Coordinates of C-alpha atoms and ligand atoms in Angstrom, one line a residue:
X179 CA 12.1 134.0 99.2
X180 CA 8.4 134.4 98.9
X181 CA 8.7 138.2 99.0
X182 CA 11.0 138.0 95.9
X183 CA 8.2 136.5 93.8
X184 CA 6.3 139.3 92.2
X185 CA 3.4 137.2 91.0
X186 CA 2.6 133.6 91.6
X187 CA 1.0 131.4 88.9
X188 CA -2.2 131.5 90.9
X189 CA -2.3 135.3 90.9
X190 CA -1.5 135.3 87.2
X191 CA -4.4 132.9 86.6
X192 CA -7.0 134.6 88.9
X193 CA -6.2 138.2 88.4
X194 CA -5.0 138.3 84.8
X195 CA -6.5 135.2 83.2
X196 CA -3.0 134.0 82.2
X197 CA -2.4 130.3 82.1
X198 CA 1.2 130.3 83.6
X199 CA 2.4 126.7 83.4
X200 CA 5.4 126.4 85.6
X201 CA 7.5 123.3 85.4
X202 CA 7.0 123.0 81.7
X203 CA 9.7 123.5 79.2
X204 CA 9.3 124.6 75.6
X205 CA 11.5 122.2 73.7
X206 CA 10.7 122.8 70.1
X207 CA 9.1 125.6 68.0
X208 CA 7.5 124.8 64.7
X209 CA 7.1 128.1 63.0
X210 CA 5.5 126.8 59.8
X211 CA 2.7 125.1 61.7
X212 CA 2.6 127.7 64.5
X213 CA 3.0 125.4 67.4
X214 CA 5.4 124.8 70.4
X215 CA 6.1 121.5 71.9
X216 CA 6.1 121.7 75.7
X217 CA 7.3 119.0 78.2
X218 CA 7.0 118.7 82.0
X219 CA 10.2 119.1 84.0
X220 CA 11.2 118.6 87.6
X221 CA 12.0 121.3 90.1
X222 CA 15.6 121.6 88.9
X223 CA 14.6 121.7 85.2
X224 CA 15.4 118.0 84.7
X225 CA 13.4 116.4 82.0
X226 CA 10.6 114.0 83.2
X227 CA 10.3 112.6 79.6
X228 CA 6.5 112.2 79.5
X229 CA 3.4 113.8 78.3
X230 CA 4.8 116.4 76.0
X231 CA 2.2 118.3 74.1
X232 CA 2.0 120.6 71.1
X233 CA 0.5 124.0 71.9
X234 CA -0.8 126.2 69.0
X235 CA -0.1 129.9 68.7
X236 CA -1.1 132.9 66.7
X237 CA 1.6 135.2 68.2
X238 CA 4.8 133.9 69.9
X239 CA 7.0 135.7 72.3
X240 CA 10.5 134.4 73.2
X241 CA 11.3 135.6 76.8
X242 CA 13.8 132.8 77.6
X243 CA 16.2 135.1 79.4
X244 CA 20.0 134.5 79.6
X245 CA 22.2 131.7 80.8
X246 CA 25.3 132.0 83.0
X247 CA 28.6 131.5 81.3
X248 CA 30.7 128.7 82.7
X249 CA 34.5 128.7 82.3
X250 CA 35.6 125.9 80.1
X251 CA 38.1 124.3 82.6
X252 CA 38.3 120.9 84.3
X253 CA 36.2 120.3 87.4
X254 CA 33.6 123.1 86.6
X255 CA 30.7 120.8 87.2
X256 CA 31.8 119.8 90.7
X257 CA 29.4 120.1 93.7
X258 CA 29.9 123.3 95.6
X259 CA 30.3 125.5 92.4
X260 CA 27.3 127.8 91.9
X261 CA 26.4 130.1 89.0
X262 CA 24.0 132.6 90.5
X263 CA 21.3 133.0 87.8
X264 CA 17.9 132.0 89.1
X265 CA 16.0 132.3 92.4
X266 CA 16.6 128.5 92.8
X267 CA 20.4 129.0 92.5
X268 CA 20.2 131.7 95.1
X269 CA 18.3 129.4 97.4
X270 CA 20.9 126.7 96.9
X271 CA 23.8 129.0 97.7
X272 CA 22.1 130.2 100.9
X273 CA 21.2 126.7 102.0
X274 CA 24.9 125.6 101.4
X275 CA 26.1 128.6 103.5
X276 CA 23.5 127.7 106.3
X277 CA 23.9 123.9 106.1
X278 CA 27.5 123.1 105.2
X279 CA 29.2 125.9 107.2
X280 CA 31.8 126.7 104.5
X281 CA 34.7 128.7 105.7
X282 CA 36.4 129.8 102.5
X283 CA 34.6 131.1 99.4
X284 CA 36.1 131.9 96.1
X285 CA 34.3 134.1 93.7
X286 CA 35.2 134.0 90.0
X287 CA 34.4 137.3 88.2
X288 CA 34.4 140.9 89.5
X289 CA 31.1 142.1 87.9
X290 CA 28.1 143.2 89.9
X291 CA 27.1 139.6 90.8
X292 CA 30.6 138.8 92.0
X293 CA 30.7 142.0 94.0
X294 CA 27.3 141.6 95.6
X295 CA 28.1 138.0 96.5
X296 CA 31.4 139.0 98.0
X297 CA 29.6 141.4 100.3
X298 CA 26.9 138.9 101.2
X299 CA 29.4 136.2 102.0
X300 CA 31.7 138.5 104.1
X301 CA 28.6 139.5 106.0
X302 CA 28.0 135.8 106.7
X303 CA 31.5 135.5 108.1
X304 CA 33.2 133.7 105.3
X305 CA 36.8 134.2 104.2
X306 CA 36.3 135.5 100.6
X307 CA 38.6 135.6 97.7
X308 CA 37.7 137.1 94.3
X309 CA 39.5 136.2 91.1
X310 CA 39.2 138.6 88.1
X311 CA 41.0 138.3 84.8
X312 CA 41.0 142.1 84.0
X313 CA 43.3 144.6 85.7
X314 CA 40.4 145.9 87.8
X315 CA 37.0 144.7 88.9
X316 CA 33.8 146.2 87.3
X317 CA 35.1 146.2 83.8
X318 CA 32.0 148.1 82.7
X319 CA 33.8 151.1 84.2
X320 CA 37.1 152.5 83.0
X321 CA 40.1 150.9 84.8
X322 CA 40.8 154.1 86.8
X323 CA 37.3 154.1 88.2
X324 CA 37.3 150.3 88.6
X325 CA 40.5 150.7 90.7
X326 CA 38.4 152.6 93.3
X327 CA 36.1 149.6 93.5
X328 CA 39.0 147.2 93.8
X329 CA 40.4 149.2 96.7
X330 CA 37.0 149.2 98.4
X331 CA 36.7 145.5 98.0
X332 CA 40.1 145.0 99.7
X333 CA 39.2 147.3 102.5
X334 CA 36.0 145.3 102.9
X335 CA 38.2 142.3 103.6
X336 CA 38.1 140.5 100.2
X337 CA 41.3 138.9 99.0
X338 CA 41.5 140.2 95.4
X339 CA 43.5 138.4 92.7
X340 CA 43.5 140.6 89.6
X341 CA 44.6 139.5 86.1
X342 CA 44.1 135.9 87.0
X343 CA 41.7 133.3 85.7
X344 CA 40.9 129.8 86.8
X345 CA 42.6 127.1 84.8
X346 CA 40.9 124.2 86.8
X347 CA 38.9 123.4 89.9
X348 CA 40.5 120.9 92.2
X349 CA 37.8 118.3 93.0
X350 CA 37.8 115.6 95.7
X351 CA 34.9 113.1 96.0
X352 CA 32.9 115.1 93.5
X353 CA 33.2 118.3 95.6
X354 CA 35.2 121.4 94.8
X355 CA 38.2 121.8 97.1
X356 CA 40.1 124.7 95.4
X357 CA 40.3 127.1 92.5
X358 CA 43.5 126.7 90.6
X359 CA 44.4 129.9 88.7
X360 CA 47.3 130.6 86.4
X361 CA 49.2 131.8 89.4
X362 CA 48.1 130.1 92.6
X363 CA 45.8 127.6 94.3
X364 CA 43.0 129.0 96.4
X365 CA 41.4 126.5 98.7
X366 CA 37.6 126.7 98.5
X367 CA 34.6 125.2 100.3
X368 CA 32.2 127.2 98.1
X369 CA 32.7 128.8 94.6
X370 CA 30.5 131.3 93.0
X371 CA 30.8 132.0 89.3
X372 CA 29.9 135.5 88.1
X373 CA 31.7 135.8 84.7
X374 CA 28.7 137.0 82.8
X375 CA 25.7 135.7 80.9
X376 CA 24.8 134.9 77.3
X377 CA 21.3 135.1 75.7
X378 CA 19.4 131.9 75.9
X379 CA 18.5 131.6 72.3
X380 CA 19.0 128.0 71.3
X381 CA 15.3 127.3 71.0
X382 CA 14.7 130.4 68.8
X383 CA 17.8 129.7 66.6
X384 CA 16.8 126.1 66.1
X385 CA 13.4 127.3 64.9
X386 CA 15.1 129.6 62.4
X387 CA 14.6 132.9 64.1
X388 CA 17.6 135.2 63.2
X389 CA 20.0 136.2 65.9
X390 CA 21.9 139.5 66.1
X391 CA 24.5 141.0 68.3
X392 CA 26.2 138.6 70.7
X393 CA 23.8 135.9 69.8
X394 CA 20.7 137.8 71.1
X395 CA 17.5 137.5 69.1
X396 CA 17.3 140.2 66.5
X397 CA 14.4 142.6 67.1
X398 CA 13.2 146.0 65.9
X399 CA 11.9 148.8 68.1
X400 CA 8.5 147.2 68.3
X401 CA 10.3 144.0 69.6
X402 CA 9.3 142.1 66.5
X403 CA 11.8 139.5 65.2
X404 CA 12.2 139.3 61.4
X405 CA 9.7 136.4 61.5
X406 CA 6.1 137.6 61.2
X407 CA 4.1 137.0 64.4
X408 CA 7.2 136.2 66.4
X409 CA 8.5 138.6 69.1
X410 CA 11.4 138.6 71.6
X411 CA 11.9 140.5 74.9
X412 CA 14.2 140.7 77.8
X413 CA 17.7 139.1 78.3
X414 CA 17.3 136.9 75.2
X415 CA 16.7 139.9 72.9
X416 CA 18.9 142.7 71.6
X417 CA 18.3 146.4 72.1
X418 CA 19.1 149.6 70.2
X419 CA 21.9 151.5 71.9
X420 CA 21.0 155.2 71.7
X421 CA 24.6 156.5 72.1
X422 CA 26.6 154.1 69.9
X423 CA 23.6 153.9 67.5
X424 CA 24.2 150.2 67.1
X425 CA 22.4 147.1 68.4
X426 CA 23.5 146.0 71.8
X427 CA 22.8 143.2 74.3
X428 CA 22.1 144.5 77.8
X429 CA 20.9 141.8 80.2
X430 CA 19.2 143.8 83.0
X431 CA 15.9 143.8 84.7
X432 CA 15.4 147.5 83.8
X433 CA 15.5 146.7 80.1
X434 CA 13.6 143.4 80.4
X435 CA 10.6 145.1 82.1
X436 CA 10.3 147.8 79.5
X437 CA 10.8 145.2 76.6
X438 CA 8.0 143.1 78.2
X439 CA 5.6 146.1 78.3
X440 CA 6.3 147.1 74.7
X441 CA 6.0 143.6 73.3
X442 CA 2.9 142.9 75.4
X443 CA 1.1 146.1 74.1
X444 CA 2.1 145.3 70.6
X445 CA 1.1 141.6 70.7
X446 CA -2.3 142.5 72.3
X447 CA -2.8 145.3 69.6
X448 CA -2.0 142.8 66.9
X449 CA -4.0 139.9 68.2
X450 CA -7.1 141.9 68.9
X451 CA -6.8 143.6 65.5
X452 CA -7.8 146.8 67.4
X453 CA -5.7 149.0 65.2
X454 CA -4.4 150.7 68.3
X455 CA -1.1 152.5 68.5
X456 CA 2.0 150.4 68.5
X457 CA 4.4 150.8 71.4
X458 CA 8.1 151.6 70.7
X459 CA 11.1 150.7 72.7
X460 CA 13.4 153.7 72.0
X461 CA 16.6 152.0 73.2
X462 CA 19.1 151.7 76.0
X463 CA 22.0 153.8 77.1
X464 CA 23.7 151.2 79.3
X465 CA 22.8 152.4 82.7
X466 CA 23.7 150.1 85.7
X467 CA 24.2 150.6 89.4
X468 CA 25.5 148.5 92.3
X469 CA 27.4 148.7 95.6
X470 CA 30.0 147.1 97.7
X471 CA 29.9 147.9 101.3
X472 CA 29.4 151.6 101.6
X473 CA 30.7 152.3 98.2
X474 CA 28.1 153.1 95.5
X475 CA 29.0 152.4 91.8
X476 CA 27.1 153.5 88.7
X477 CA 27.7 153.9 85.0
X478 CA 25.8 155.0 81.8
X479 CA 26.5 155.4 78.2
X480 CA 29.9 154.5 76.7
X481 CA 33.1 153.9 78.5
X482 CA 36.5 154.9 77.1
X483 CA 37.2 151.6 75.3
X484 CA 33.8 151.7 73.6
X485 CA 34.2 155.3 72.5
X486 CA 37.7 154.5 71.1
X487 CA 36.3 151.4 69.3
X488 CA 33.7 153.6 67.6
X489 CA 36.4 156.0 66.4
X490 CA 34.8 159.0 68.0
X491 CA 36.8 162.2 68.8
X492 CA 36.2 162.8 72.5
X493 CA 37.2 164.6 75.7
X494 CA 36.7 163.6 79.3
X495 CA 36.9 165.0 82.8
X496 CA 37.1 163.3 86.1
X497 CA 36.3 165.3 89.3
X498 CA 36.3 164.7 93.0
X499 CA 33.6 166.3 95.1
X500 CA 31.4 165.5 98.1
X501 CA 27.9 163.9 98.3
X502 CA 26.7 166.7 100.5
X503 CA 27.9 170.3 101.2
X504 CA 31.5 169.8 102.5
X505 CA 30.7 171.1 105.9
X506 CA 27.5 169.1 106.4
X507 CA 27.7 166.0 108.6
X508 CA 27.9 162.7 106.7
X509 CA 29.4 164.2 103.5
X510 CA 31.5 161.6 101.7
X511 CA 33.7 161.5 98.6
X512 CA 32.2 161.2 95.1
X513 CA 34.2 160.7 91.9
X514 CA 32.5 161.6 88.6
X515 CA 33.8 161.0 85.2
X516 CA 32.1 162.3 82.1
X517 CA 32.8 161.8 78.3
X518 CA 31.7 164.1 75.5
X519 CA 32.1 164.2 71.8
X520 CA 34.4 166.9 70.5
X521 CA 32.8 169.4 68.2
X522 CA 29.1 168.6 69.0
X523 CA 29.6 168.6 72.8
X524 CA 27.2 165.6 72.9
X525 CA 27.4 163.7 76.2
X526 CA 28.7 160.1 75.5
X527 CA 28.8 158.6 79.0
X528 CA 29.4 158.9 82.7
X529 CA 30.7 156.9 85.6
X530 CA 30.2 157.6 89.4
X531 CA 31.8 156.0 92.4
X532 CA 31.3 157.3 95.9
X533 CA 29.6 157.2 99.3
X534 CA 25.9 157.3 100.2
X535 CA 23.8 159.3 97.7
X536 CA 26.4 159.1 94.9
X537 CA 25.2 156.4 92.5
X538 CA 21.6 157.5 91.8
X539 CA 23.0 160.7 90.4
X540 CA 23.8 158.6 87.3
X541 CA 20.1 159.0 86.4
X542 CA 20.7 162.7 85.5
X543 CA 23.4 161.6 83.0
X544 CA 21.2 158.7 81.7
X545 CA 18.3 161.1 81.1
X546 CA 20.7 163.5 79.4
X547 CA 21.9 160.7 77.1
X548 CA 18.3 159.9 76.2
X549 CA 17.6 163.5 75.4
X550 CA 20.8 163.9 73.5
X551 CA 22.0 166.8 75.7
X552 CA 25.4 168.4 75.3
X553 CA 27.6 168.8 78.3
X554 CA 26.9 172.6 78.1
X555 CA 23.2 171.9 78.5
X556 CA 23.9 169.6 81.5
X557 CA 25.8 172.5 83.2
X558 CA 22.6 174.6 82.8
X559 CA 20.2 172.0 84.2
X560 CA 18.2 173.3 87.2
X561 CA 19.3 170.5 89.6
X562 CA 18.3 170.5 93.2
X563 CA 20.5 171.8 96.0
X564 CA 20.4 171.9 99.8
X565 CA 23.4 171.2 102.0
X566 CA 22.2 167.7 103.2
X567 CA 22.1 166.6 99.5
X568 CA 24.6 168.3 97.5
X569 CA 27.0 171.2 97.0
X570 CA 25.5 174.2 95.2
X571 CA 26.9 172.8 92.0
X572 CA 26.0 169.1 91.9
X573 CA 29.1 166.9 91.3
X574 CA 27.5 165.8 88.0
X575 CA 27.3 169.5 86.8
X576 CA 30.9 170.1 88.1
X577 CA 32.2 167.3 85.9
X578 CA 30.2 168.5 82.9
X579 CA 31.6 172.0 83.5
X580 CA 35.1 170.7 83.3
X581 CA 34.5 168.9 80.1
X582 CA 32.8 171.8 78.4
X583 CA 36.2 173.5 78.1
X584 CA 37.7 170.6 76.3
X585 CA 35.1 169.9 73.6
Ligands
FAD817 C1 21.8 137.6 91.0 C2 21.2 138.6 90.0 C3 21.0 139.9 90.4 C4 20.5 140.8 89.5 N1 20.3 142.1 89.8 C5 19.8 143.0 89.0 C6 19.7 144.4 89.3 O1 20.0 144.7 90.5 N2 19.2 145.2 88.4 C7 18.8 144.8 87.1 O2 18.4 145.7 86.3 N3 19.0 143.5 86.8 C8 19.4 142.6 87.6 N4 19.6 141.3 87.3 C9 19.2 140.9 85.9 C10 17.7 140.6 85.8 O3 17.4 139.6 86.8 C11 17.4 140.1 84.4 O4 17.8 141.0 83.4 C12 15.9 139.8 84.2 O5 15.5 138.8 85.1 C13 15.6 139.3 82.8 O6 14.3 139.0 82.6 P1 13.8 138.0 81.5 O7 12.3 137.9 81.7 O8 14.3 138.4 80.2 O9 14.5 136.7 81.9 P2 14.4 135.7 83.2 O10 14.0 136.5 84.4 O11 15.7 135.0 83.2 O12 13.3 134.8 82.8 C14 13.4 133.8 81.8 C15 12.5 132.6 82.2 O13 12.4 131.8 81.0 C16 12.4 130.4 81.5 N5 12.8 129.6 80.3 C17 14.0 129.6 79.6 N6 13.9 128.7 78.6 C18 12.7 128.2 78.7 C19 12.0 127.2 77.9 N7 12.6 126.6 76.9 N8 10.8 126.8 78.2 C20 10.1 127.4 79.3 N9 10.7 128.4 80.1 C21 12.0 128.7 79.7 C22 13.5 130.5 82.6 O14 13.4 129.4 83.4 C23 13.2 131.8 83.3 O15 12.2 131.6 84.3 C24 20.1 140.4 88.2 C25 20.3 139.0 87.8 C26 20.9 138.1 88.7 C27 21.1 136.7 88.3

């Protein structure tokens, strides 16, 4: 656990002169008087109800993150149901696995948190079921790519229940005993929820800061909100999507880190009146990566449903290749899917599922999306090749080559 903490409050104080007050909650923001009311809280965020103070500010940054979504069904607050969203919640799940010796776990939601928890719990010897309301897991992939992940989960030993949702949790003595879906009852000693997050923006909204897409705080490319002197960054803020050319909400550490850097530079520039250059956050392309067992999974840009919703005319190609030269030991299967706009040939998105070495290839496509490359230009990229790493045409270039003919 200690190794997961990048910087302690002591390091922040000593090395950066930052007064990081942990176990304090900002409960109210008074924009007119430029002050925030902060109150002490206990280890689990419970209000201690004493000694609240008003802190003054010149510049204010909202970095309140996101909150896990809970299904609105009976029994959801029972003991033994965990929404994995903070380090503390991870510690609690692990101590439940260590201390209570659960035998059967049910995971609700087949996104990356659900998948990673399924793998971790199988590794700890639990009998794991996963319930997902969509036809396949990983619905940030197209269903045909998601089905490869669903198969891998089953091979890994997970009991997969697709197109099902919990309608209630059976509770006995305050503890969860089963997940009741619209089709069956799954006995459970431990339940993990992974059905997504929503931006944590109540504090900002109550203060009158405008919200944007999916309730995230509206920001421009400098990370300024529409209120002068007020900024937002990370999971609570929206981002510009470079491919859809619309605001988007992407709750990932990759984005949060870059947001933080840009907002920090701009706040420092503004508060020091140094007249230095403002930093810009150009936007996101929706890149994400995960794994289940030996299967690597990655996506970037738009998936088919998003492209259709935007009304774009598109073509796609899906290819099967190998992660290394076919004859080289350890080569495994890789499936690459690529979308491009008809007419312009502009790359719109890509998805990769495969064995070791597959997923990080998504960064080629992510870079191409940032640069606005066409699929023809991707074919011409001077990508690396040696038999232990790739075939002479990298699978990403093979997929681009297929789609060039169709645009
Ligand atoms: C299990 C898990 C795995 C993940 N894996 C990945 C990954 O592999 N790759 C990736 O890119 N991203 C991953 N993420 C997402 C990543 O962790 C987040 O995108 C990132 O932490 C967001 O940073 P943030 O600073 O915006 O918010 P957070 O890290 O959530 O920080 C927000 C902080 O604000 C505090 N806070 C909220 N309200 C108040 C208030 N009123 N007063 C005072 N403090 C307040 C919260 O307690 C919290 O400490 C993962 C997330 C989870 C839960």
